[in-house]
Coordinates of C-alpha atoms in Angstrom, one line a residue:
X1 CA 24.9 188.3 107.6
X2 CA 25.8 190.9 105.3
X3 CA 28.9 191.8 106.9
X4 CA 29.8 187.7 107.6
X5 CA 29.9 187.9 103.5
X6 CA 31.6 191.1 103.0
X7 CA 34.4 189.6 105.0
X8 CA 34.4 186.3 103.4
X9 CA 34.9 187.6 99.7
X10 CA 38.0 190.4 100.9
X11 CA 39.4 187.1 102.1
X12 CA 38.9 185.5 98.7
X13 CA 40.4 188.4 97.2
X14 CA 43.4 188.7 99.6
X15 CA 44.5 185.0 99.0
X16 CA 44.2 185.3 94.9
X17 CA 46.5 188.7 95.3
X18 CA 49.5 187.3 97.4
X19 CA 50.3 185.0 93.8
X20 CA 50.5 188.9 91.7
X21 CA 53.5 189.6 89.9
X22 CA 55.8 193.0 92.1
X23 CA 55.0 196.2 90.5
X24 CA 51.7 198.1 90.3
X25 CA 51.1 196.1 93.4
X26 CA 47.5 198.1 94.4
X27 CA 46.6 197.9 90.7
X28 CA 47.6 193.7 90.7
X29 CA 45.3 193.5 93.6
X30 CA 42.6 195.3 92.6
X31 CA 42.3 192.7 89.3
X32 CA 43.1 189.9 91.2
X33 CA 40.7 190.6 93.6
X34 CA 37.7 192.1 90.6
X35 CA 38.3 188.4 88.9
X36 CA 39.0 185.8 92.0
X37 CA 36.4 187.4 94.4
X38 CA 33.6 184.8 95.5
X39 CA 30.4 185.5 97.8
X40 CA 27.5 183.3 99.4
X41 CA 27.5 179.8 97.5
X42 CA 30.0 180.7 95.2
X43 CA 32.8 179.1 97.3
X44 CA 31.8 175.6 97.6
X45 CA 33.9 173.2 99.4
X46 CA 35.3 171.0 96.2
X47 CA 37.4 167.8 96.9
X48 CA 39.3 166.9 94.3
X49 CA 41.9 164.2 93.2
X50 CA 45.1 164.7 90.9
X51 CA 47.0 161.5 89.4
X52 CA 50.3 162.6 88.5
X53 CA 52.9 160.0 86.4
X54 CA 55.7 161.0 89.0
X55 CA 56.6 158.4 92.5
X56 CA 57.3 160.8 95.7
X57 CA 61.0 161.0 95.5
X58 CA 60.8 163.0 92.6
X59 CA 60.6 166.1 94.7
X60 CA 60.7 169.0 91.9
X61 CA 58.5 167.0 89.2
X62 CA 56.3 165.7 91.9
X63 CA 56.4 168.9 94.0
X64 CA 54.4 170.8 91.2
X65 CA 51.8 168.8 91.6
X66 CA 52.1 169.6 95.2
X67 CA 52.8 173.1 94.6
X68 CA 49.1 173.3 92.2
X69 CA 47.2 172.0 95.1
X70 CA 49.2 174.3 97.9
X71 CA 48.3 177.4 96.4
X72 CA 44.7 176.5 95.1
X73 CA 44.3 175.6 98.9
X74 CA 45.9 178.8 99.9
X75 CA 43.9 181.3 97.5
X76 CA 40.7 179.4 98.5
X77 CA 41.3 179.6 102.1
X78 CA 40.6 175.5 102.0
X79 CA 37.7 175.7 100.2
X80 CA 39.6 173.7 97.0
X81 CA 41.0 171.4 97.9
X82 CA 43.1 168.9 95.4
X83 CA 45.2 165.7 96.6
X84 CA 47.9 164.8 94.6
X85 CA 48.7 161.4 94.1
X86 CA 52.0 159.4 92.9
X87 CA 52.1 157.2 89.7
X88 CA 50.5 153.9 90.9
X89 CA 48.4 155.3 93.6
X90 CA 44.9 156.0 91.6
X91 CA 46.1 154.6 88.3
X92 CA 49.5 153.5 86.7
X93 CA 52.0 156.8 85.5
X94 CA 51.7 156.5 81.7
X95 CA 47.5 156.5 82.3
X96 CA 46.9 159.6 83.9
X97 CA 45.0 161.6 80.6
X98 CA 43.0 158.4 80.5
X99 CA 42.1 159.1 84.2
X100 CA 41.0 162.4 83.9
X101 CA 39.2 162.0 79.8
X102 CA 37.2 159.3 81.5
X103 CA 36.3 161.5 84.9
X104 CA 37.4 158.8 87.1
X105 CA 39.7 161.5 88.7
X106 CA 39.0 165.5 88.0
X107 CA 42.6 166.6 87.3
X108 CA 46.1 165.2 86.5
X109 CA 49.9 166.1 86.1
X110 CA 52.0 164.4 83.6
X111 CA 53.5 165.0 80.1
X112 CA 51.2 164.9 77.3
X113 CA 54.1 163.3 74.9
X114 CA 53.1 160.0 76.7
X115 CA 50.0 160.0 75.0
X116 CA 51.1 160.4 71.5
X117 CA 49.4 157.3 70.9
X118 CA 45.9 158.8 70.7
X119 CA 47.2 161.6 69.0
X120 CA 50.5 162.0 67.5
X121 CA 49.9 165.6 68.0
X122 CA 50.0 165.2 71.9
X123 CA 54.1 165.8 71.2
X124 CA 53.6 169.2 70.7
X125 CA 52.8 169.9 74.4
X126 CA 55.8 168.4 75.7
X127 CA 58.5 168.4 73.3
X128 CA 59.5 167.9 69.4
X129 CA 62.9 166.3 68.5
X130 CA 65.3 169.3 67.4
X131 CA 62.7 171.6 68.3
X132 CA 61.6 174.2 70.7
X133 CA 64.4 175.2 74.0
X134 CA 62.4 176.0 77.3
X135 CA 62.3 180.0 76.8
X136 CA 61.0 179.2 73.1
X137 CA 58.1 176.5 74.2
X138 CA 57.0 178.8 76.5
X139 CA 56.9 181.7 74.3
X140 CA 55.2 179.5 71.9
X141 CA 52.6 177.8 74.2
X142 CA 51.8 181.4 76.2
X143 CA 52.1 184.1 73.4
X144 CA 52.7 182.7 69.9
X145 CA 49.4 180.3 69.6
X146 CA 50.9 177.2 70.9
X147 CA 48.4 176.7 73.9
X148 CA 45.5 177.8 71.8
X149 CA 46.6 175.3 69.4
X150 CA 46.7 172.8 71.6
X151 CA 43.6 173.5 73.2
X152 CA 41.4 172.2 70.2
X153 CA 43.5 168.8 70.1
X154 CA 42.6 168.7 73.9
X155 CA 38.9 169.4 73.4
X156 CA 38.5 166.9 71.4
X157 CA 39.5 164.2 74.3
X158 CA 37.5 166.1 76.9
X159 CA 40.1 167.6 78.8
X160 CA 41.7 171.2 79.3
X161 CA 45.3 171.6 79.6
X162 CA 47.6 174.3 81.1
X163 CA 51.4 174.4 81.0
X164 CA 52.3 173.5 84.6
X165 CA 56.3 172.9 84.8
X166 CA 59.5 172.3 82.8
X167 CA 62.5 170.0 82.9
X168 CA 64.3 172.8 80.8
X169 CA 67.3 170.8 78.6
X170 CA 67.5 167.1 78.8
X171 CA 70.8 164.4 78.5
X172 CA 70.3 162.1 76.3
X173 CA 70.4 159.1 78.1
X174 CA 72.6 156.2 79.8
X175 CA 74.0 153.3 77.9
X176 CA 75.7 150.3 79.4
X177 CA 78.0 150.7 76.1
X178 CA 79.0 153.3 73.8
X179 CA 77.4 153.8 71.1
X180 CA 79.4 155.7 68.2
X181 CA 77.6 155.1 65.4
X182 CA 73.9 154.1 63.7
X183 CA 75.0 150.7 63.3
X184 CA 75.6 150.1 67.2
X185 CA 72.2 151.3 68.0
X186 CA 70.6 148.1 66.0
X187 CA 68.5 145.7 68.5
X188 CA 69.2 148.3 71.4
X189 CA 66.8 148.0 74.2
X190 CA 65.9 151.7 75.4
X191 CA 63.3 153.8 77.2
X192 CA 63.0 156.7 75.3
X193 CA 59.2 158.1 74.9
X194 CA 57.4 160.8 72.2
X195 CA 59.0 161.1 69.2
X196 CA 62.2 160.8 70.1
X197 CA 61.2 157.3 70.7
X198 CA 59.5 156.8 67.4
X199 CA 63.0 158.5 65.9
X200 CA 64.9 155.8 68.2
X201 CA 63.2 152.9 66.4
X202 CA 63.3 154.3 63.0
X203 CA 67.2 154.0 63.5
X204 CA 67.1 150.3 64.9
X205 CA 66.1 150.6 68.5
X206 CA 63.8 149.0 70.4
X207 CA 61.6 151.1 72.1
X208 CA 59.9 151.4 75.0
X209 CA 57.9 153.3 77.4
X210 CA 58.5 152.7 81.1
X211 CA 57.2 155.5 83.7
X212 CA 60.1 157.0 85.8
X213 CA 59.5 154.9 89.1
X214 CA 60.1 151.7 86.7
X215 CA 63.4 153.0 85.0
X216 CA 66.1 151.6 87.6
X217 CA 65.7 148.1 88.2
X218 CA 64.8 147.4 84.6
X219 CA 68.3 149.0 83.5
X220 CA 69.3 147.1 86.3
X221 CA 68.4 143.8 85.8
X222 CA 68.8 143.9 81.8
X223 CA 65.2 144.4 80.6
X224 CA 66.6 147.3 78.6
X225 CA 69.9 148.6 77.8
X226 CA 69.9 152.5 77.8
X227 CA 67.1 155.0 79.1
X228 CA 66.4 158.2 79.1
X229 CA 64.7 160.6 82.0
X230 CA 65.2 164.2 82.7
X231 CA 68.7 165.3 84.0
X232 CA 71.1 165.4 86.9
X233 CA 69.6 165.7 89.7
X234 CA 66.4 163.1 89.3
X235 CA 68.4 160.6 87.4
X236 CA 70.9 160.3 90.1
X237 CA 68.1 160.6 92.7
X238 CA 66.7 157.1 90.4
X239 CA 70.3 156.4 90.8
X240 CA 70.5 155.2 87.4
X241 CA 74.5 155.7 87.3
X242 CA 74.2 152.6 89.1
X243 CA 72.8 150.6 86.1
X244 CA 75.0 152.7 83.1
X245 CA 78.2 154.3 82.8
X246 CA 77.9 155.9 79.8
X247 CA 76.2 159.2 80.2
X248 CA 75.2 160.8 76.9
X249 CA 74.5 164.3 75.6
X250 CA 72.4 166.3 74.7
X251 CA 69.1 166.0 74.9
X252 CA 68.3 166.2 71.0
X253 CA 65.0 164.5 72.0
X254 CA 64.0 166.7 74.8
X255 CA 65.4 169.8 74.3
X256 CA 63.0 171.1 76.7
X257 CA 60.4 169.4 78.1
X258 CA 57.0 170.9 79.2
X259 CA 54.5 169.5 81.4
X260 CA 50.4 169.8 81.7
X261 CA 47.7 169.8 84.2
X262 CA 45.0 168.5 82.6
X263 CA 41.3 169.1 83.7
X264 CA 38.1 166.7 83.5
X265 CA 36.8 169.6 81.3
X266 CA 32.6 168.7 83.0
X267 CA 34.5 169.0 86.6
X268 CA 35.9 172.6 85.3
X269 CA 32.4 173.5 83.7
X270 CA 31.2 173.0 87.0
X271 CA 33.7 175.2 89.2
X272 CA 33.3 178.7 90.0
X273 CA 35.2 181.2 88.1
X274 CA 37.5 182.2 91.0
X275 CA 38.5 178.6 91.5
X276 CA 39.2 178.4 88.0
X277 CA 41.2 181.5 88.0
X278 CA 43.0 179.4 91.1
X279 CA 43.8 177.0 89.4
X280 CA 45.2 178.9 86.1
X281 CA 47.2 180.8 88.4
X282 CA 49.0 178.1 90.1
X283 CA 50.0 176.0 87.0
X284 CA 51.5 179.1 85.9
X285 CA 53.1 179.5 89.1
X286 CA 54.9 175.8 88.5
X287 CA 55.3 176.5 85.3
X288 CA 58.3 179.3 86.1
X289 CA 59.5 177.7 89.0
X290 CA 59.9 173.9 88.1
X291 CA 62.1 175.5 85.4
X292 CA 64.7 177.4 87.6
X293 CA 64.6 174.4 90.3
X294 CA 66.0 172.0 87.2
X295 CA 68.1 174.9 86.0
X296 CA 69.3 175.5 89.2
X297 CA 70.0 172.3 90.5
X298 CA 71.0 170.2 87.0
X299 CA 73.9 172.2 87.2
X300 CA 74.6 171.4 90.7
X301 CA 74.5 167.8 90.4
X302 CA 76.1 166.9 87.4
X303 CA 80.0 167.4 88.9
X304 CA 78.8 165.3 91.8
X305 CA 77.1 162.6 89.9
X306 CA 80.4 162.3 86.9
X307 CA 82.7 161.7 90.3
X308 CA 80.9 158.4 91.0
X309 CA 82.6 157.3 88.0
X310 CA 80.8 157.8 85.0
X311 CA 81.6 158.5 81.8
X312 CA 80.2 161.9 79.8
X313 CA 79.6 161.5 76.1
X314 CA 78.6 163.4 73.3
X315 CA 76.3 161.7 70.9
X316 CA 78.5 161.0 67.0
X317 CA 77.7 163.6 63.9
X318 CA 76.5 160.3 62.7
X319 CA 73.9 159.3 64.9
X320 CA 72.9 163.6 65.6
X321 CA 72.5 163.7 61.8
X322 CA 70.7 160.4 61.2
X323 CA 68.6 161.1 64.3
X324 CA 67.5 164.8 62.5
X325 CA 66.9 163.5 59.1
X326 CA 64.5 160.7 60.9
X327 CA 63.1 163.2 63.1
X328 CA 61.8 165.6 60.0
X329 CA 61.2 162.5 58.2
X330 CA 58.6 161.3 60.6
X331 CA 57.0 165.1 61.4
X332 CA 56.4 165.0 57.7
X333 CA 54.7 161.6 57.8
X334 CA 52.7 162.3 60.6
X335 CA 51.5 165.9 58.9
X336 CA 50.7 164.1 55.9
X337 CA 48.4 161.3 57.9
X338 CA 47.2 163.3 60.8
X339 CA 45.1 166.7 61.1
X340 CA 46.0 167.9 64.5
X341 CA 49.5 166.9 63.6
X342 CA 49.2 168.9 60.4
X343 CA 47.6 171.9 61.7
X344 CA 50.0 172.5 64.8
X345 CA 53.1 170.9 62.6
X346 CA 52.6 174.6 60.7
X347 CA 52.0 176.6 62.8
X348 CA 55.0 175.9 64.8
X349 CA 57.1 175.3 62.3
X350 CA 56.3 179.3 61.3
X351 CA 56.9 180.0 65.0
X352 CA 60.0 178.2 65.6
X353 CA 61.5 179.6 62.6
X354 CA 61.1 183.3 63.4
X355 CA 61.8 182.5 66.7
X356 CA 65.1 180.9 66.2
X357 CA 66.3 183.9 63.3
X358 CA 66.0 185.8 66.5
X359 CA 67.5 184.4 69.0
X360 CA 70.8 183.6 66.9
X361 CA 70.5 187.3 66.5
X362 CA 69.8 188.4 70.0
X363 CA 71.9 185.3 71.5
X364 CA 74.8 185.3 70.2
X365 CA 77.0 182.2 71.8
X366 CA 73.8 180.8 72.7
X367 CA 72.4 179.1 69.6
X368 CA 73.2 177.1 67.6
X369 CA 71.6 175.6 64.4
X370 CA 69.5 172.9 64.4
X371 CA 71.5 169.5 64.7
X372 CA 74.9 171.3 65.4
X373 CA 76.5 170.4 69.0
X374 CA 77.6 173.9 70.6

């Protein structure tokens, strides 16, 4: 018996090591091993279910939530189990933190900017208009405060959250017209969410929130008029260059985008520590490599996707300006209302301006000031 268990927690340890970082390799594995090692009825066999806000054929976005429940599987040797499921599946894409807060499933994967209706705060997780690039929200979330900041908005709606995958920078959307200036955004019909859809309506545009499975048909059939997703590669796999010609950039909404997996926080209370240590270590996992797939493939799809026909725009001074003044305009708003908001809306503000002396230091050719088109 002793010997069965002996061999059953080097096993635990093996599968936690293979996700270590090269270098120090014996010393990775001997950590991994000291914190993900389980023995006797440690290692439970857990079922659980994830609802994500993503359909199938959105193979990177979708695939971290695949990727999460690949690895827990792996470094548990099948004793965790988690089963993804699309937006619609368990419950519709835009209600997956309601899922998991209520416990009806134990985990989900979405963007917490969909939820800035409980919380304005919630934008902070995601993305902030003008704000944070990829390499800045995750130095933010991961060694400047930002996830510990976000941690106490979390706790208060009974849920944990980890940074599990990032769209890196955003277009800004497709437009069945051009739009040049303020004025031609009045009574517009778009799907824009976060902030940057609360700055969209402060400038005359009607709003609204439509998960990404929904986007085509109503551009399509004329429910709205413009829209907004991620890039590339998943809007033309939506084939939304079907609905819209005009092709807008950038991304002054979204300049990066970062996703959570967020946890029923009794289910987590409940797991063992090397499952939870699973778990941390694949969102992290996703985290890095969601980022380089979009990097990696964005660029390879845009020349295809501007041969079918489209036409690549830059948003107007005008509307970039008007869209920055609304932006700070509303932060300030919501900071005066809102104590999350106004606790995190410092501390990142602090952040984001050290951060960004820097990196127009140590980037040169790289960035830009806030609201100026490189």
């Amino acid at each position: 018996m002793k010997r069965r268990q002996a061999l059953t927690t080097a096993a635990f340890g093996l599968g936690s090591a293979t996700l270590a970082a090269c270098g120090g390799r014996r010393e990775t594995q001997r950590r991994a091993a000291s914190t993900s090692t389980v023995t006797g009825d440690q290692h439970p066999r857990i079922r659980w279910r994830m609802a994500t806000s993503w359909p199938e054929s959105l193979d990177i976005v979708y695939g971290g939530a695949m990727t999460i429940a690949e690895r827990v599987a792996q470094m548990s040797h099948g004793y965790f189990e988690i089963t993804p499921h699309a937006a619609g599946e368990l419950v519709p894409g835009l209600q997956v933190l309601d899922a998991v807060q209520q416990g009806s499933v134990e985990c989900g994967h979405t963007g917490s900017y969909y939820y800035i209706g409980k919380d304005p705060a919630f934008a902070f997780g995601t993305a902030i208009p003008f704000g944070l690039n990829a390499q800045q929200q995750n130095a933010w979330l991961y060694e400047g405060g930002g996830n510990e900041a976000m941690d106490r908005l979390f706790e208060d709606f009974g849920v944990l959250g980890f940074p599990a995958g990032n769209s890196g920078p955003q277009m800004g959307g497709w437009f069945k017209r051009q739009v040049n200036t303020v004025a031609d955004l009045q009574g517009l019909k778009m799907r824009i969410p976060g902030l940057g859809g609360k700055v969209m309506a402060a400038l005359g545009v009607n709003v609204q929130v439509l998960p990404g499975g929904e986007i085509f048909l109503a551009l399509e059939r004329g429910a709205i008029d413009a829209a907004e997703w991620i890039g590339p590669y998943d809007d033309g796999k939506l084939g939304l260059w079907k609905a819209a010609k005009y092709y807008y950039y950038p991304g002054w909404h979204d300049p990066s985008a970062s996703l959570h997996a967020f946890v029923n926080r009794k289910a987590w209370e409940k797991l063992p520590d090397a499952y939870q240590h699973m778990f941390r270590t694949a969102a992290r996992e996703v985290n890095l490599q969601m980022l380089a797939s979009y990097d990696h493939r964005n660029s390879e799809a845009l020349g295809p996707l501007v041969s079918k026909g489209i036409t690549l725009l830059p948003f107007s001074r005008e509307i970039l300006g008007a869209a920055e003044k609304a932006s700070l305009e509303l932060s300030e708003d919501y900071a005066s209302k809102h104590q999350h908001f106004r606790r995190i809306y410092k501390q990142w503000s602090r952040f984001r301006e050290t951060i960004s002396r820097w990196n127009q230091l140590g980037q040169p050719g790289h960035a830009s000031p806030a609201g100026e088109v490189a």
